[in-house]
Coordinates of C-alpha atoms (C1' of nucleotides) and ligand atoms in Angstrom, one line a residue:
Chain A
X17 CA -73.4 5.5 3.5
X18 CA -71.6 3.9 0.7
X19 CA -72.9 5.9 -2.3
X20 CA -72.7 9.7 -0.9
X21 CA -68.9 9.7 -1.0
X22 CA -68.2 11.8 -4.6
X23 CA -64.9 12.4 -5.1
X24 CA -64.3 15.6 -6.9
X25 CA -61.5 14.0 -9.5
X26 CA -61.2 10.4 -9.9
X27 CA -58.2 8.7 -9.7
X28 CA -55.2 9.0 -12.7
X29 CA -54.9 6.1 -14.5
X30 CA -51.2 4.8 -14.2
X31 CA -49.2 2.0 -14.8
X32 CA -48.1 1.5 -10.9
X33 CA -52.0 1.8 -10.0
X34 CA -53.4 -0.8 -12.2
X35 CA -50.1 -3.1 -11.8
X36 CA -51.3 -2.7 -7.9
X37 CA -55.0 -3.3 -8.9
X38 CA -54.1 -6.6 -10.6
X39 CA -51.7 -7.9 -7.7
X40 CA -54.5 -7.1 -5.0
X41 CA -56.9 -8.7 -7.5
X42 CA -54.8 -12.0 -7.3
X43 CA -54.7 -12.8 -4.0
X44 CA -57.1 -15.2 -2.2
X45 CA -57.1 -13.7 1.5
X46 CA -56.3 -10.8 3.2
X47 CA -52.4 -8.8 2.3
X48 CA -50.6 -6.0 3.9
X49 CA -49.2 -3.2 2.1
X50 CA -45.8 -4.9 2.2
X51 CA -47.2 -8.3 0.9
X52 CA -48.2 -7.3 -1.8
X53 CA -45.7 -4.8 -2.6
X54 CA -43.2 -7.9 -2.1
X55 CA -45.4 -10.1 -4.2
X56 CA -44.9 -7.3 -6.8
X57 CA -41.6 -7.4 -6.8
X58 CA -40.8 -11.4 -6.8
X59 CA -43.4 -10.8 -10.0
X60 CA -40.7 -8.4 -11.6
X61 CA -42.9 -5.1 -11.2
X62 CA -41.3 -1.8 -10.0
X63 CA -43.6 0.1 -8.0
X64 CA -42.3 2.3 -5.0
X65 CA -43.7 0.9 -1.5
X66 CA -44.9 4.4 -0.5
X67 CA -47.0 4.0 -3.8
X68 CA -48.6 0.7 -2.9
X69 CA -49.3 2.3 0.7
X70 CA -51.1 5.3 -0.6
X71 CA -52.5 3.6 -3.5
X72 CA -54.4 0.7 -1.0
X73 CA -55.2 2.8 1.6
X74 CA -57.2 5.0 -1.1
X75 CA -59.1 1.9 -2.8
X76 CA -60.2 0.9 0.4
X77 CA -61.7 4.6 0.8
X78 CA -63.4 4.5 -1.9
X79 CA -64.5 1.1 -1.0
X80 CA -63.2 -1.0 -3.8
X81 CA -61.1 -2.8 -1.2
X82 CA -62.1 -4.2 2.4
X83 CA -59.3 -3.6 4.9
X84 CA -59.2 -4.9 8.2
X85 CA -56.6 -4.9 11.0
X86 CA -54.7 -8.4 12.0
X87 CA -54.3 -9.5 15.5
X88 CA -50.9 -7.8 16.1
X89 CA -52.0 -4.5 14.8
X90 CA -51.2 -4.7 10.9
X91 CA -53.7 -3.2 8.1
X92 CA -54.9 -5.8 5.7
X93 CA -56.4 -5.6 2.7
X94 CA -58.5 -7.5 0.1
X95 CA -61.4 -7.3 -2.7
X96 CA -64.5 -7.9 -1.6
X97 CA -67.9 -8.2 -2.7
X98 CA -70.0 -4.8 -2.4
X99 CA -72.2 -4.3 0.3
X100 CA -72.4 -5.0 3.9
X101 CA -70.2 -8.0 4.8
X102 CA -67.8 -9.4 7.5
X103 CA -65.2 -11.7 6.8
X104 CA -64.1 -15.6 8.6
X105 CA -60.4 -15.0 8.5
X106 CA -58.6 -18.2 8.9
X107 CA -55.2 -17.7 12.1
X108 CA -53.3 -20.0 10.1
X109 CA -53.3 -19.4 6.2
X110 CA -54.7 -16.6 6.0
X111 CA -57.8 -17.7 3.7
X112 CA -60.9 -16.1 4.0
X113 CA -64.6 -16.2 3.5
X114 CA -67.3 -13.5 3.2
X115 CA -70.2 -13.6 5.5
X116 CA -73.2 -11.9 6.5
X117 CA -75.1 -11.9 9.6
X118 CA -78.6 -10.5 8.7
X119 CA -79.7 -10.1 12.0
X120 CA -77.3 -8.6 13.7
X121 CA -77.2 -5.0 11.9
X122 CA -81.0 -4.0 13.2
X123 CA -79.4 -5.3 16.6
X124 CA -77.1 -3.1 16.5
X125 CA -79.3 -0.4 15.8
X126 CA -81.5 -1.0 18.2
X127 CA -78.4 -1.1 21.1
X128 CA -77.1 1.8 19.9
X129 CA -80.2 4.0 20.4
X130 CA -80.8 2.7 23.5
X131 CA -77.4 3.5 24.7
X132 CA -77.7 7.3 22.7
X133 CA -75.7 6.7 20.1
X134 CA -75.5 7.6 16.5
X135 CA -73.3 8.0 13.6
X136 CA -72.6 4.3 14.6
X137 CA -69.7 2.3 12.6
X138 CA -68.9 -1.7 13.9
X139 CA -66.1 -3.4 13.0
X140 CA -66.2 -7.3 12.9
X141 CA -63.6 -9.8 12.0
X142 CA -63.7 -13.3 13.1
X143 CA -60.7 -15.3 12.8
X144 CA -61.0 -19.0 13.2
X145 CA -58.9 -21.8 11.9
X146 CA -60.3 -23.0 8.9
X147 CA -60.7 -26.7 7.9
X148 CA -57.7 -27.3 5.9
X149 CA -55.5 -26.0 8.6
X150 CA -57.1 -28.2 11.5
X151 CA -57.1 -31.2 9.7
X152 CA -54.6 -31.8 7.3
Chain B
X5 CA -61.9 -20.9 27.4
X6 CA -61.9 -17.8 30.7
X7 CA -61.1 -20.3 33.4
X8 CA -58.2 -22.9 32.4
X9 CA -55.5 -20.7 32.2
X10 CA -53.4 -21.7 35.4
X11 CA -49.7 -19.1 35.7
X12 CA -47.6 -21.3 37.3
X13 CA -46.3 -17.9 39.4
X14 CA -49.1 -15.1 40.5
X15 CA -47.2 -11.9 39.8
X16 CA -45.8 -10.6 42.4
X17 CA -47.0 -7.2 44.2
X18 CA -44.8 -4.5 43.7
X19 CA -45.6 -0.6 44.0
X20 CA -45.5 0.0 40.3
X21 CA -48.3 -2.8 39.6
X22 CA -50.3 -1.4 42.5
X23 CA -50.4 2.1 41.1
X24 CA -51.2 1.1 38.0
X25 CA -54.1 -0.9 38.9
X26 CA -55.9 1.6 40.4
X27 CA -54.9 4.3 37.7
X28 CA -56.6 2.1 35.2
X29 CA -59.5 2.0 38.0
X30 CA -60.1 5.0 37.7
X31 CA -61.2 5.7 34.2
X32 CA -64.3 5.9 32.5
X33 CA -63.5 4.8 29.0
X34 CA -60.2 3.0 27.7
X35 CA -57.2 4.9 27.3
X36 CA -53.4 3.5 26.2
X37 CA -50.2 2.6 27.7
X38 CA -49.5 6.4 27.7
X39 CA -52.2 7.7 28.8
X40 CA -51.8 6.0 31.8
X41 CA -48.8 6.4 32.2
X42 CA -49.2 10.5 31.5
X43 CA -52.2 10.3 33.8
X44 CA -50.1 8.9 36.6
X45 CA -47.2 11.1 36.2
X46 CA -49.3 13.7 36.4
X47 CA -51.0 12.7 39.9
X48 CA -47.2 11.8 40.9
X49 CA -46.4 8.7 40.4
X50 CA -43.5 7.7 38.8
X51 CA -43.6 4.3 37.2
X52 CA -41.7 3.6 33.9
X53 CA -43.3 3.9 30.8
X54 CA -41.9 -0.1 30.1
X55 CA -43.4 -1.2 33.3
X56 CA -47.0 0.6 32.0
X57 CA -46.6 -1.1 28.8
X58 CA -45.8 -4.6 30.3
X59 CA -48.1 -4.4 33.5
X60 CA -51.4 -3.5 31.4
X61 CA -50.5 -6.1 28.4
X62 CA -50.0 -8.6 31.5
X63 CA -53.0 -7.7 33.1
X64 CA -55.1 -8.0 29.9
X65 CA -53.6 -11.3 29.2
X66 CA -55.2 -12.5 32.5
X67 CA -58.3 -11.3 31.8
X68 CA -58.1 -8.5 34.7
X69 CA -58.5 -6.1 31.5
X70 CA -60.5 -5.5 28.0
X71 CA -57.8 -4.0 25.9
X72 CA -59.1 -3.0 21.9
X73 CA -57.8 -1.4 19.0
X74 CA -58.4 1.9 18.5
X75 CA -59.4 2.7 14.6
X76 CA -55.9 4.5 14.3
X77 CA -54.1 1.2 15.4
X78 CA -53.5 1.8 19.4
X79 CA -53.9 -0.8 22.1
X80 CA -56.0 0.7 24.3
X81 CA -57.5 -0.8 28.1
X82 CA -60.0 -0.4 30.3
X83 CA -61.5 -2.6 33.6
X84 CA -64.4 -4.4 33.0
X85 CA -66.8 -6.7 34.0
X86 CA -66.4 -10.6 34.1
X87 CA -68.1 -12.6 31.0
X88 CA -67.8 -12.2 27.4
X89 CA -69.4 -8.7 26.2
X90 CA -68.7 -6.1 24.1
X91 CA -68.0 -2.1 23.9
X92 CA -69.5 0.6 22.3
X93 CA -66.7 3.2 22.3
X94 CA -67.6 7.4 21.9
X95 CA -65.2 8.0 18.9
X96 CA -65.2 11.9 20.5
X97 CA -64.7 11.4 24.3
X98 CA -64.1 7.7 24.4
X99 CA -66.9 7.1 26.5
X100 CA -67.4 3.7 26.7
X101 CA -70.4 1.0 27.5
X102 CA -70.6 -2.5 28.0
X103 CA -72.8 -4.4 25.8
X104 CA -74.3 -7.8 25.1
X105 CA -75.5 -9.2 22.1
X106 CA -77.5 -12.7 23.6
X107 CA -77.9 -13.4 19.6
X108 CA -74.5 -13.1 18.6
X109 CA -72.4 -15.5 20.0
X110 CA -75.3 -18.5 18.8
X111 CA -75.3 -16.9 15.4
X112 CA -71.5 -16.9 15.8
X113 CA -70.8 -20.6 16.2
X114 CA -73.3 -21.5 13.3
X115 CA -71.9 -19.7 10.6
X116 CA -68.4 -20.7 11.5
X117 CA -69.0 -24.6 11.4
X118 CA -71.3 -24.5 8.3
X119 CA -67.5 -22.5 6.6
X120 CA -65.7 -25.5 8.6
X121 CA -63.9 -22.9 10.5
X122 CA -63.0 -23.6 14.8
X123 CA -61.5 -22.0 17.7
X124 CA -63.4 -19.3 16.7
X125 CA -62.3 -16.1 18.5
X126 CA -64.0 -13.1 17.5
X127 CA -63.8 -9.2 17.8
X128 CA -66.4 -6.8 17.9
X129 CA -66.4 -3.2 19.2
X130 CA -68.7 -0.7 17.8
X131 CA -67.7 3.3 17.5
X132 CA -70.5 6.1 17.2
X133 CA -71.0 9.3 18.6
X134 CA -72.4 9.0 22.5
X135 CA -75.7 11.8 23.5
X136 CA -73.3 14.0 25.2
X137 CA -71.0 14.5 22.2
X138 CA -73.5 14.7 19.4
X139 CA -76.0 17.4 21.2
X140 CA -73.7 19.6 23.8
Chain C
dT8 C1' -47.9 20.0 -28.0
dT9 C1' -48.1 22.7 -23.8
dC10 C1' -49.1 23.2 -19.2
dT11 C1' -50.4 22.1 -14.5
dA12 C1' -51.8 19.5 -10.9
dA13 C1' -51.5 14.9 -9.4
dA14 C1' -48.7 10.8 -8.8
dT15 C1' -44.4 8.7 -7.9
dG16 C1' -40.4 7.1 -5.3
dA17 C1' -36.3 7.1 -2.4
dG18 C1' -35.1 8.0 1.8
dA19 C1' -35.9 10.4 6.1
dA20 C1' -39.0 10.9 9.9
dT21 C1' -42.5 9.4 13.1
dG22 C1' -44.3 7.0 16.8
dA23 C1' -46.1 3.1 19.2
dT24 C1' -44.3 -0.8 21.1
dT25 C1' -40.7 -3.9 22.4
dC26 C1' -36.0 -5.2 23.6
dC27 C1' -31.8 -5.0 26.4
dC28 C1' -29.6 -5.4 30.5
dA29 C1' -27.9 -3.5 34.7
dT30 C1' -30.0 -2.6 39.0
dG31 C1' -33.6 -3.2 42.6
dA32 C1' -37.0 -5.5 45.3
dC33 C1' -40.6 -9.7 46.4
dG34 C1' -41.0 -14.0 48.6
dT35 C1' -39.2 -18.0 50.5
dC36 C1' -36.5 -20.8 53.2
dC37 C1' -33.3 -20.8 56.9
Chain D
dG30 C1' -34.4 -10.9 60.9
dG31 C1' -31.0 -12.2 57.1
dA32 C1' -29.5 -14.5 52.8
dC33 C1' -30.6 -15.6 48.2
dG34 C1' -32.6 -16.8 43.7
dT35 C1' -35.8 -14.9 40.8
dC36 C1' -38.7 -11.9 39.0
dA37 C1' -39.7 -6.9 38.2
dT38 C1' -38.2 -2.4 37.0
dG39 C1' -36.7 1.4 34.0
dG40 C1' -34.0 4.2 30.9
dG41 C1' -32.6 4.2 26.6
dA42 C1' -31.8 1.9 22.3
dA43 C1' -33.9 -0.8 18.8
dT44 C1' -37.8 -2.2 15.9
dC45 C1' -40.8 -1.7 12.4
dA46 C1' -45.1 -0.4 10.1
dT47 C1' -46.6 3.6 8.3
dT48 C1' -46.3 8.4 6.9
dC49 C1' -43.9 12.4 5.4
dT50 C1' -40.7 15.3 2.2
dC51 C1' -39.8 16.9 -1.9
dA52 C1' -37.5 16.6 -6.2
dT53 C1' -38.9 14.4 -10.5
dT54 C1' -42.2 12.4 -13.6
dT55 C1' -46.4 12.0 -16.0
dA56 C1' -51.6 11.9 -16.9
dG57 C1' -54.9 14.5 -18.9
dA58 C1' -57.1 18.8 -20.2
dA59 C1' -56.9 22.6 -23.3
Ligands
LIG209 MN1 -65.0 -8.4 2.0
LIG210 MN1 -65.4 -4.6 29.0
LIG211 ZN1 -56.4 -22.0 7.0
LIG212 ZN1 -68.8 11.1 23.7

DNA sequence: TTCTAAATGAGAATGATTCCCATGACGTCC
DNA sequence: GGACGTCATGGGAATCATTCTCATTTAGAA
C-alpha cells in the first residue's frame, strides 16, 4: 500500500520546493502549513504560503511526510521514518516520538473482517504530555 | 477520568435541546452540526444552526456524545454507548460500529511511560469500506 | 535556445465554526 | 401565579485555515 502509488512525472525541482524540504527537515515535532511557512520567513526565505500548502500536502502524498490532524482540527506535518508507525505527540511542546504497536495492526485486521470491512485505513495519534513538560 | 466532571448548573431543558437530542437519536452513523441541523429542518423543526453547533459540542463535552473527525476535517457526532471504545466508520455511507480493542488501552499505557509521556488521551477511529458498500 | 506544461504567488473565495448581542424563555423564590 | 436573574437562543457578522484563480515565471525536454 505504500509502494503501488507511481506517479506519472515526479516532482520539478525548484528553489521554493527544496527551501520547503529543508525547513520541514529542521523541525523536531509536528508544524502546520503556516508554521513553517512563518519559520521560512523569520529565516529570510520567500516562498508564497499557497506554495508551502500545496507543496506539504503533496510530500505527505507521496509519503515522505507524516501528517496528522491536531486537536482543534489543524493539519500537521513532519518527517518520519518509513513504514508503519504512530506518533506520542506531546499537548504541551509539541515534541514527538515515533512508535509502533506490533500487535495491534493483525487486531485490527481481524475486527475489521469480522465487522465486513475492507479497504481498511486507521488513524492513531496519541497525545500525552511528555516528561519535560510535567516536570520541569 | 468519565465520572469526576461535576457542572455546577445541569443545562437547562429548552425545546431546541430536546429536538436535538432525539435528531441525533435517530441516526445510524455520525453526521455534523449541519446535518442535523438539515435533517431537522427538514422533518420541521426549526432550531438555529448556532444552537446545533453549541448544543451537540455541549453534549459531547459531557460525554452524552462521541464526536470524531472526519478525514476531510469535520466534527462529526453520534450517540453511543457508555465506556471507552472505539469506531469503525463506512468511508461510503458512514455506517458506523462500536468496537473494543481489550489489548489496546494496556499496550497504550506501557509505551507511553517507557517515552515518559502522561495524561495520555488517545484517538483512534478506523475508516474502511462496510459489506454493504463494497458488494451492492 | 525554444517551447510547453508545471509551478508559483498574490489575492480572492470558500466553508466550517465561532462570536456578538439583542431578545426570549427556564427555574427559583416569593 | 407572578417577578426576576440567568442562561439559552438565533441571525448575521466575523474568523480563519485552506483552497481556488489566473497571470506570470520557470524547469526540463527536445
Ligand atoms: Mn512519523
Ligand atoms: Mn461510540
Ligand atoms: Zn512536551
Ligand atoms: Zn457503507
Amino acid at each position: 500500500m505504500t509502494s503501488t502509488e507511481r506517479s506519472a512525472t515526479p516532482p520539478r525541482k525548484t528553489r521554493q520546493r527544496a527551501e520547503i524540504r529543508s525547513a520541514v527537515e529542521a523541525l523536531d515535532g509536528f508544524a502546520t502549513s503556516q508554521d513553517i511557512h512563518d519559520r521560512m520567513r523569520h529565516d529570510g526565505s520567500a516562498v508564497g504560503l499557497a506554495t508551502v500548502y500545496r507543496t506539504l500536502a503533496a510530500m505527505a502524498t507521496a509519503g515522505e511526510l507524516d501528517a496528522i490532524r491536531t486537536p482543534d482540527g489543524q493539519v500537521a506535518y513532519r518527517t518520519c521514518s518509513p513504514g508503519h508507525h504512530h506518533h506520542l505527540v506531546c499537548r504541551t511542546c509539541g515534541r514527538t516520538e515515533e512508535i509502533t504497536l506490533p500487535g495491534l495492526e493483525a487486531m485490527v485486521r481481524t475486527i475489521a473482517s469480522d465487522h465486513g470491512f475492507g479497504e481498511l485505513d486507521h488513524e492513531l495519534e496519541f497525545f500525552g504530555i511528555c516528561g519535560s513538560c510535567s516536570r520541569p
